[in-house]
Coordinates of C-alpha atoms in Angstrom, one line a residue:
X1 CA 24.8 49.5 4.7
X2 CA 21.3 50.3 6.5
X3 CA 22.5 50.4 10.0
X4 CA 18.4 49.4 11.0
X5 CA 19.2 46.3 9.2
X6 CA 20.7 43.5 11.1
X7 CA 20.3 39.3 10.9
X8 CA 20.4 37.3 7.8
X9 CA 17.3 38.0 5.5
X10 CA 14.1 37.3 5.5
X11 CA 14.0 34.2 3.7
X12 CA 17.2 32.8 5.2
X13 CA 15.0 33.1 8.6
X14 CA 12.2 31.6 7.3
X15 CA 14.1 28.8 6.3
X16 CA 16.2 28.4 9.6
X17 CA 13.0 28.6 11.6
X18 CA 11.4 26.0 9.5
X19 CA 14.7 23.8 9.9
X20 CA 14.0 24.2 13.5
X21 CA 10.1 23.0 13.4
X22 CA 11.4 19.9 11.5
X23 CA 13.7 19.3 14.0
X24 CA 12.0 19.5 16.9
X25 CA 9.4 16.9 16.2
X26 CA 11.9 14.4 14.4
X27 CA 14.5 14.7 17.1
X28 CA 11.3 13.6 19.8
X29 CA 10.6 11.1 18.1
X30 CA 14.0 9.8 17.6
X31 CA 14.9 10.3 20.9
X32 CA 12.3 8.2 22.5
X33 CA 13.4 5.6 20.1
X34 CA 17.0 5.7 21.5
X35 CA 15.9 6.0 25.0
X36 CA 13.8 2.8 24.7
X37 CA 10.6 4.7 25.2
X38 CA 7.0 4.2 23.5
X39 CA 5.8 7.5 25.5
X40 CA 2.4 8.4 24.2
X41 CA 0.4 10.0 21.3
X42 CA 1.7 10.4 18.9
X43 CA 5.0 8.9 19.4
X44 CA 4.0 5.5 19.2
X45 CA 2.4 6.2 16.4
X46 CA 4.9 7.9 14.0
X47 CA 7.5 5.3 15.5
X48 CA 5.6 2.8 13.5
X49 CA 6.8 4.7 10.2
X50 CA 10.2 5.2 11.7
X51 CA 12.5 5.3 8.7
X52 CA 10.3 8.2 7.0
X53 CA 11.9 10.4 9.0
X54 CA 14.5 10.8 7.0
X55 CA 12.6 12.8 4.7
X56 CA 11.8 15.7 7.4
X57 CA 15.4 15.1 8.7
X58 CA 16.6 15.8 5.4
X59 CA 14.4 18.7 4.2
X60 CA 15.4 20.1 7.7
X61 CA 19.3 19.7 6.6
X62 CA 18.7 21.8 3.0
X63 CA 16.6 24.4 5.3
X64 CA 19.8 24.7 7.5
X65 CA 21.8 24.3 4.8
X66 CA 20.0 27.4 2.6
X67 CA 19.8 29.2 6.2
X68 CA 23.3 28.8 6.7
X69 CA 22.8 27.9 10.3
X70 CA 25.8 25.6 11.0
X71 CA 24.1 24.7 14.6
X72 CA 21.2 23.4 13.0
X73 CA 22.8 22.0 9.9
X74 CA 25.0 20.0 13.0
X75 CA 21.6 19.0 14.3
X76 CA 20.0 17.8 10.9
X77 CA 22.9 15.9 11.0
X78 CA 23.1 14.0 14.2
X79 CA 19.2 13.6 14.2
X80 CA 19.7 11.9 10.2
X81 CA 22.5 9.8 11.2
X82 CA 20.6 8.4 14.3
X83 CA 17.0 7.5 12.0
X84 CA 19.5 5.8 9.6
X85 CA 20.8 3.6 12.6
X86 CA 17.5 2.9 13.6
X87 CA 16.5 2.2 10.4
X88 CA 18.6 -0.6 10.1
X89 CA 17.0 -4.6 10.7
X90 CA 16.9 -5.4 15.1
X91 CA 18.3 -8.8 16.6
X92 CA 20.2 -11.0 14.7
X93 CA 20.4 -12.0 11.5
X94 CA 20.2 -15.9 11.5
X95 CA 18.7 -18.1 13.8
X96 CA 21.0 -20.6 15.0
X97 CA 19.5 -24.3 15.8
X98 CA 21.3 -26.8 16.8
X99 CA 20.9 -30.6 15.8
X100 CA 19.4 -32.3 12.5
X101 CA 16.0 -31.5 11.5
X102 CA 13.1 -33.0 12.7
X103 CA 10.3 -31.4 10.6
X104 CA 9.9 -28.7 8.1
X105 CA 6.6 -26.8 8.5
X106 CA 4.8 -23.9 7.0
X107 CA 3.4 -21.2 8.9
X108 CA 0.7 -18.5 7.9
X109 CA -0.7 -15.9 9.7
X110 CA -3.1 -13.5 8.5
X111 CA -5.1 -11.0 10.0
X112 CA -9.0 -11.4 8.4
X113 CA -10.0 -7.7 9.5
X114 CA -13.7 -8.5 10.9
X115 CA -13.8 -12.0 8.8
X116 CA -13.8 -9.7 5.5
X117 CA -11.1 -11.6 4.1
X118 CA -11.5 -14.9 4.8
X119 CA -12.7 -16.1 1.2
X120 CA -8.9 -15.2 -0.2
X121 CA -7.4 -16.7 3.1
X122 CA -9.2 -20.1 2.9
X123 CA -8.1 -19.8 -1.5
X124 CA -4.2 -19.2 -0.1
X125 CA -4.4 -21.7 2.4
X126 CA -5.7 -24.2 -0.4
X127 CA -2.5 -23.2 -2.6
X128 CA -0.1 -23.1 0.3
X129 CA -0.9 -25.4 2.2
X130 CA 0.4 -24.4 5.6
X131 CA 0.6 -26.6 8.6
X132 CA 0.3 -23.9 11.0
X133 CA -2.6 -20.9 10.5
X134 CA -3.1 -17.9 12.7
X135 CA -6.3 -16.3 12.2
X136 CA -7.2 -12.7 13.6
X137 CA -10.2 -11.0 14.0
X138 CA -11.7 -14.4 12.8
X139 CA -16.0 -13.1 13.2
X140 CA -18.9 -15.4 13.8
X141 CA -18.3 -15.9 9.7
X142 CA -14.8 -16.9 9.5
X143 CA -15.5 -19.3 12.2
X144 CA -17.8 -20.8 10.0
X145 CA -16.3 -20.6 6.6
X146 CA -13.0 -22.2 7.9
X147 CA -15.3 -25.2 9.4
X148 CA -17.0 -25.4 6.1
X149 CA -13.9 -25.1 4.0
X150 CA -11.2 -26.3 5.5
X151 CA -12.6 -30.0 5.9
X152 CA -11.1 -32.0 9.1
X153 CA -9.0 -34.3 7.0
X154 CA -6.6 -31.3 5.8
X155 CA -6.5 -29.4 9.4
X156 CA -8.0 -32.3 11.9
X157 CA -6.8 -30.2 14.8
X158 CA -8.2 -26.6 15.5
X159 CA -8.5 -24.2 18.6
X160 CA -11.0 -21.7 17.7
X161 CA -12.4 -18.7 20.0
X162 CA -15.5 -17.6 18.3
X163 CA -16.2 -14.0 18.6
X164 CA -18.1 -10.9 17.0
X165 CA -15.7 -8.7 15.0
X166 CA -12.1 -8.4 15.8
X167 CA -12.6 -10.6 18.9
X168 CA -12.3 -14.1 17.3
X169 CA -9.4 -16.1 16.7
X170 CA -8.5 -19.6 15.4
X171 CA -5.6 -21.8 15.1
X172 CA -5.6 -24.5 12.7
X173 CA -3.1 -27.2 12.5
X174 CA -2.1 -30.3 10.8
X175 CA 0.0 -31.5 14.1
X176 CA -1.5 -33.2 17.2
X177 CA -2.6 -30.0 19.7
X178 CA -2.1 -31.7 23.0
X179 CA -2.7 -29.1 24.8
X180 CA -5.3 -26.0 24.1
X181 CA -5.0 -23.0 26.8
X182 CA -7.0 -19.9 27.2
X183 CA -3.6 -18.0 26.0
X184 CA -2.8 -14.7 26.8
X185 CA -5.2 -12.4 28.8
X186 CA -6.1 -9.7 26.7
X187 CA -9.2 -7.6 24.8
X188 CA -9.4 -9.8 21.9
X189 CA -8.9 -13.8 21.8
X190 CA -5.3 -14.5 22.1
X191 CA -5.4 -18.4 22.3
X192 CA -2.3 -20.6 23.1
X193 CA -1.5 -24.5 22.5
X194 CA 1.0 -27.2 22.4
X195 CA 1.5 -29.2 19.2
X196 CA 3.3 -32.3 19.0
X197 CA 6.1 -31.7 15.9
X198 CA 8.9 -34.2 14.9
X199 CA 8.7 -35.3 18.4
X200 CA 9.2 -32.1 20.2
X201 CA 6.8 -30.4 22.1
X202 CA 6.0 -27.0 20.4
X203 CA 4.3 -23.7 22.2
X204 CA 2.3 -22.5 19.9
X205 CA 0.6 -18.5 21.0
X206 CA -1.4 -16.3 18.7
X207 CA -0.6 -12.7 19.1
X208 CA -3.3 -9.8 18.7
X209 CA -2.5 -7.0 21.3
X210 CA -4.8 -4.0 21.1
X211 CA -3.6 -1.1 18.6
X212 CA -1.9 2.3 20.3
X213 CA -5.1 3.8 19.3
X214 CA -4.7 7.6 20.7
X215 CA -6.0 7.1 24.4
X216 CA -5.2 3.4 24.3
X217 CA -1.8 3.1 24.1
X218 CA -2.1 2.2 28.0
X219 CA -3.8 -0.4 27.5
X220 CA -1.5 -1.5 24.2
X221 CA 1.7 -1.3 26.2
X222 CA -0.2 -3.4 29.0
X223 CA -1.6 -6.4 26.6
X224 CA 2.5 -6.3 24.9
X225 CA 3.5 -6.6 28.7
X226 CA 1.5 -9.4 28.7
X227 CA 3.0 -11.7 25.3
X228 CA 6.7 -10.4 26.4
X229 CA 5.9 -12.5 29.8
X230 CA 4.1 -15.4 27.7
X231 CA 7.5 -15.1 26.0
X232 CA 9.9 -15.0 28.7
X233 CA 8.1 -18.0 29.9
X234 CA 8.9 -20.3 27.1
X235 CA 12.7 -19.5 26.7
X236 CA 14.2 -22.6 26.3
X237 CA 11.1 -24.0 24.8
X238 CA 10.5 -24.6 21.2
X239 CA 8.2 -21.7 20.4
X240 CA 6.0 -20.0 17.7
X241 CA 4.5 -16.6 18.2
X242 CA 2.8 -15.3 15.4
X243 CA -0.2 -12.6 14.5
X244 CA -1.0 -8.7 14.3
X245 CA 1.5 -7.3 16.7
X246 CA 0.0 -4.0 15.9
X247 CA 3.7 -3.0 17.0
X248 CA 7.0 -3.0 14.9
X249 CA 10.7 -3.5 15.4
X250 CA 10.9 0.2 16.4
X251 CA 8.5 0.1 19.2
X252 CA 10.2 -0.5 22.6
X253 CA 7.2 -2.8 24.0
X254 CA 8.1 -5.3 20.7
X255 CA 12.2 -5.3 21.0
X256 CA 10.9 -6.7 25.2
X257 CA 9.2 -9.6 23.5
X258 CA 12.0 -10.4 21.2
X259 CA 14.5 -9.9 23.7
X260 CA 12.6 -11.6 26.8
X261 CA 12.2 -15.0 24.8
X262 CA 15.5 -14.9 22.7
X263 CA 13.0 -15.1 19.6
X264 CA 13.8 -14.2 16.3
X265 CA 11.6 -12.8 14.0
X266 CA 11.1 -14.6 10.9
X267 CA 11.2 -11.6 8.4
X268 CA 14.2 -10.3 9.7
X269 CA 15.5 -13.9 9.2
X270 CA 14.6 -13.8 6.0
X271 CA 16.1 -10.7 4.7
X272 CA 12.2 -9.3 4.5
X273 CA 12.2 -6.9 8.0
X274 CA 11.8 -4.2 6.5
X275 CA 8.5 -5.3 4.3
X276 CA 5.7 -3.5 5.0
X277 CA 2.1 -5.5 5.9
X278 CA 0.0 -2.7 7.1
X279 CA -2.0 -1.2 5.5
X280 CA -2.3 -2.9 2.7
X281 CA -3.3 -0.2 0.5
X282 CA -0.4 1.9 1.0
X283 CA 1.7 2.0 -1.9
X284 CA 5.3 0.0 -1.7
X285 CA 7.4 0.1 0.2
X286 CA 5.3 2.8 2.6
X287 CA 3.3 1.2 5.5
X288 CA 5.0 -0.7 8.5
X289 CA 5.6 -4.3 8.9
X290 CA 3.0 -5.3 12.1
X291 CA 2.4 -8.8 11.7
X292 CA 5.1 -11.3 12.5
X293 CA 6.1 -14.9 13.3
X294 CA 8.4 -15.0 15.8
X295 CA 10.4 -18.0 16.8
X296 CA 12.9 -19.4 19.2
X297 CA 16.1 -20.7 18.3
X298 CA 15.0 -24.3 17.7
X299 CA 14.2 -23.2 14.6
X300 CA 15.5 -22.5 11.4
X301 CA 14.1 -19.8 8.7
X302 CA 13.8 -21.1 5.1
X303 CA 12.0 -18.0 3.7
X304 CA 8.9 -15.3 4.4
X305 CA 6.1 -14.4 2.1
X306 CA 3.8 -11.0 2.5
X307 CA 1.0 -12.3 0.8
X308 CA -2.2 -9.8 -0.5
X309 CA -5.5 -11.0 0.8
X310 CA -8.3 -9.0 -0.9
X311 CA -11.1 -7.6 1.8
X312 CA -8.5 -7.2 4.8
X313 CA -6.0 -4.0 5.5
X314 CA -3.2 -6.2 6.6
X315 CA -1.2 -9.1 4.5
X316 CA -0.6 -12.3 5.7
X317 CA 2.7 -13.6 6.0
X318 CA 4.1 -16.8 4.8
X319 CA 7.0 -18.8 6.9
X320 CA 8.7 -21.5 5.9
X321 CA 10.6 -22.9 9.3
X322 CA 13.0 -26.3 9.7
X323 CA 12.5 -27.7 13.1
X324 CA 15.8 -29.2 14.7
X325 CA 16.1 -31.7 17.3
X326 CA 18.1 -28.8 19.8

């Protein structure tokens, strides 16, 4: 034996120190996902994508593994087993309304990206026919395509905030709005309304938050602040929540919005949470579910839909809700 040679060899270093670089960014990560902390960039970025950590998790396993570092294969371990139970759906699995049903509705939301896609929303809407539509980042032109469209005798009662790119937004509805209200205070329009449905009064909010951009995510945590008061405000209320979240089930700021309003989120309902809607482009099943229709316990979730809207980097989603008398 060369008595000037001592550790494992080369290549079993290499690959314990690479084991170890794997580690230390996926266990951050992870961590601040335990600990109920968004932090900042790029956590709440790569928190988005959550359950694609198990791929450096698990490369950093065969590293240990071929290093035969028992410490870090212990590690790899622990920080696998932790993404996996994170991975799995958040809240509950059912909604769980009480009393006959009142109305059955349809709900859409779809986020236009600048009014870009508003030609394939308006054709959906046509073939879905939804009672409920959330527009986002509804531009001077979507304003003016869904007026065009979508005459008054299919959606006779609207609350529209026109705006230049991602700034506008609309709500369309089939039910009585009895109320309109300037929403949630926030960058882009977040308008609000009451609708009169089966003879309950529903709160009706569009969601658009700004995105944790790096050297926004401030202000993103701020505007979620904002809809998880909005949300503890209508507990007990029948309540529909629905748009571009730009936030997903593994973001801290979301689960307070859930939590603060019992809500439930329709995907998750639905067996769908999982679903990616953003981007679009990204091939199944990579991207991270953003957009959502949350709703409160009045109602009951009959299926969800991601649907593809050409011109836009986000799919709409499809809802179909029973209302129940409570």
């Amino acid at each position: 034996m060369d008595p000037l040679r001592t550790g494992p060899p080369a290549p079993r270093r290499v690959a314990a120190w690479a084991a170890g670089a794997l580690l230390v960014g996926t266990a951050a990560v992870v961590g601040c996902r335990a600990a109920g902390v968004d932090a900042d960039t790029p956590v709440p970025q790569l928190l988005a994508f959550l359950p694609w950590l198990l791929v450096p998790g698990g490369l950093a396993l065969l590293l240990a593994a071929l290093a035969r570092h028992r410490p870090l294969a212990a590690a790899a371990v622990v920080v696998l087993a932790l993404t996996g139970w994170y991975a799995l759906p958040y809240g509950a699995g059912a909604t769980a309304p009480g009393g006959p049903v009142v109305a059955r509705l349809r709900v859409l939301t779809a986020n236009v990206e600048f009014g870009q896609a508003t030609g394939d929303l308006i054709a959906a809407v046509r073939k879905e026919k939804p009672d409920l539509l959330f527009v986002q980042e509804c531009d001077h032109s979507c304003t003016a395509a869904l007026a065009a469209e979508l005459p008054r005798t299919d959606y006779p009662y609207r609350h529209v905030v026109d705006g230049d790119l991602a700034s506008g937004s609309a709500i369309l509805s089939v039910h009585p709005l009895t109320r309109l209200t300037a929403g949630i205070p926030a960058t882009l329009a977040m308008p609000g309304a009451e609708a009169r449905i089966g003879g309950r009064t529903v709160r009706l909010q569009l969601a658009h938050p700004l995105p944790p951009v790096p050297g926004g995510t401030g202000a993103w945590r701020a505007e979620l602040g904002r809809v998880r008061a909005y949300a503890a405000a209508s507990r007990g209320t029948p309540t529909i929540l629905a748009g571009d979240f730009n936030a997903t089930q593994d973001h801290a700021a979301f689960r307070r919005v859930l939590d603060a309003g019992e809500l439930h989120d329709s995907a998750r309902a639905a067996g769908a949470s999982r679903t990616p809607s953003w981007p679009a482009a990204a091939p199944r099943p990579l991207g991270a579910q953003i957009d959502h229709v949350l709703v409160s316990d009045d109602f009951g979730v009959r299926g969800a839909r991601f649907l593809d809207l050409a011109g836009t980097d986000h799919r709409a989603l499809l809802v179909d809700l029973a209302l129940h008398s409570g």
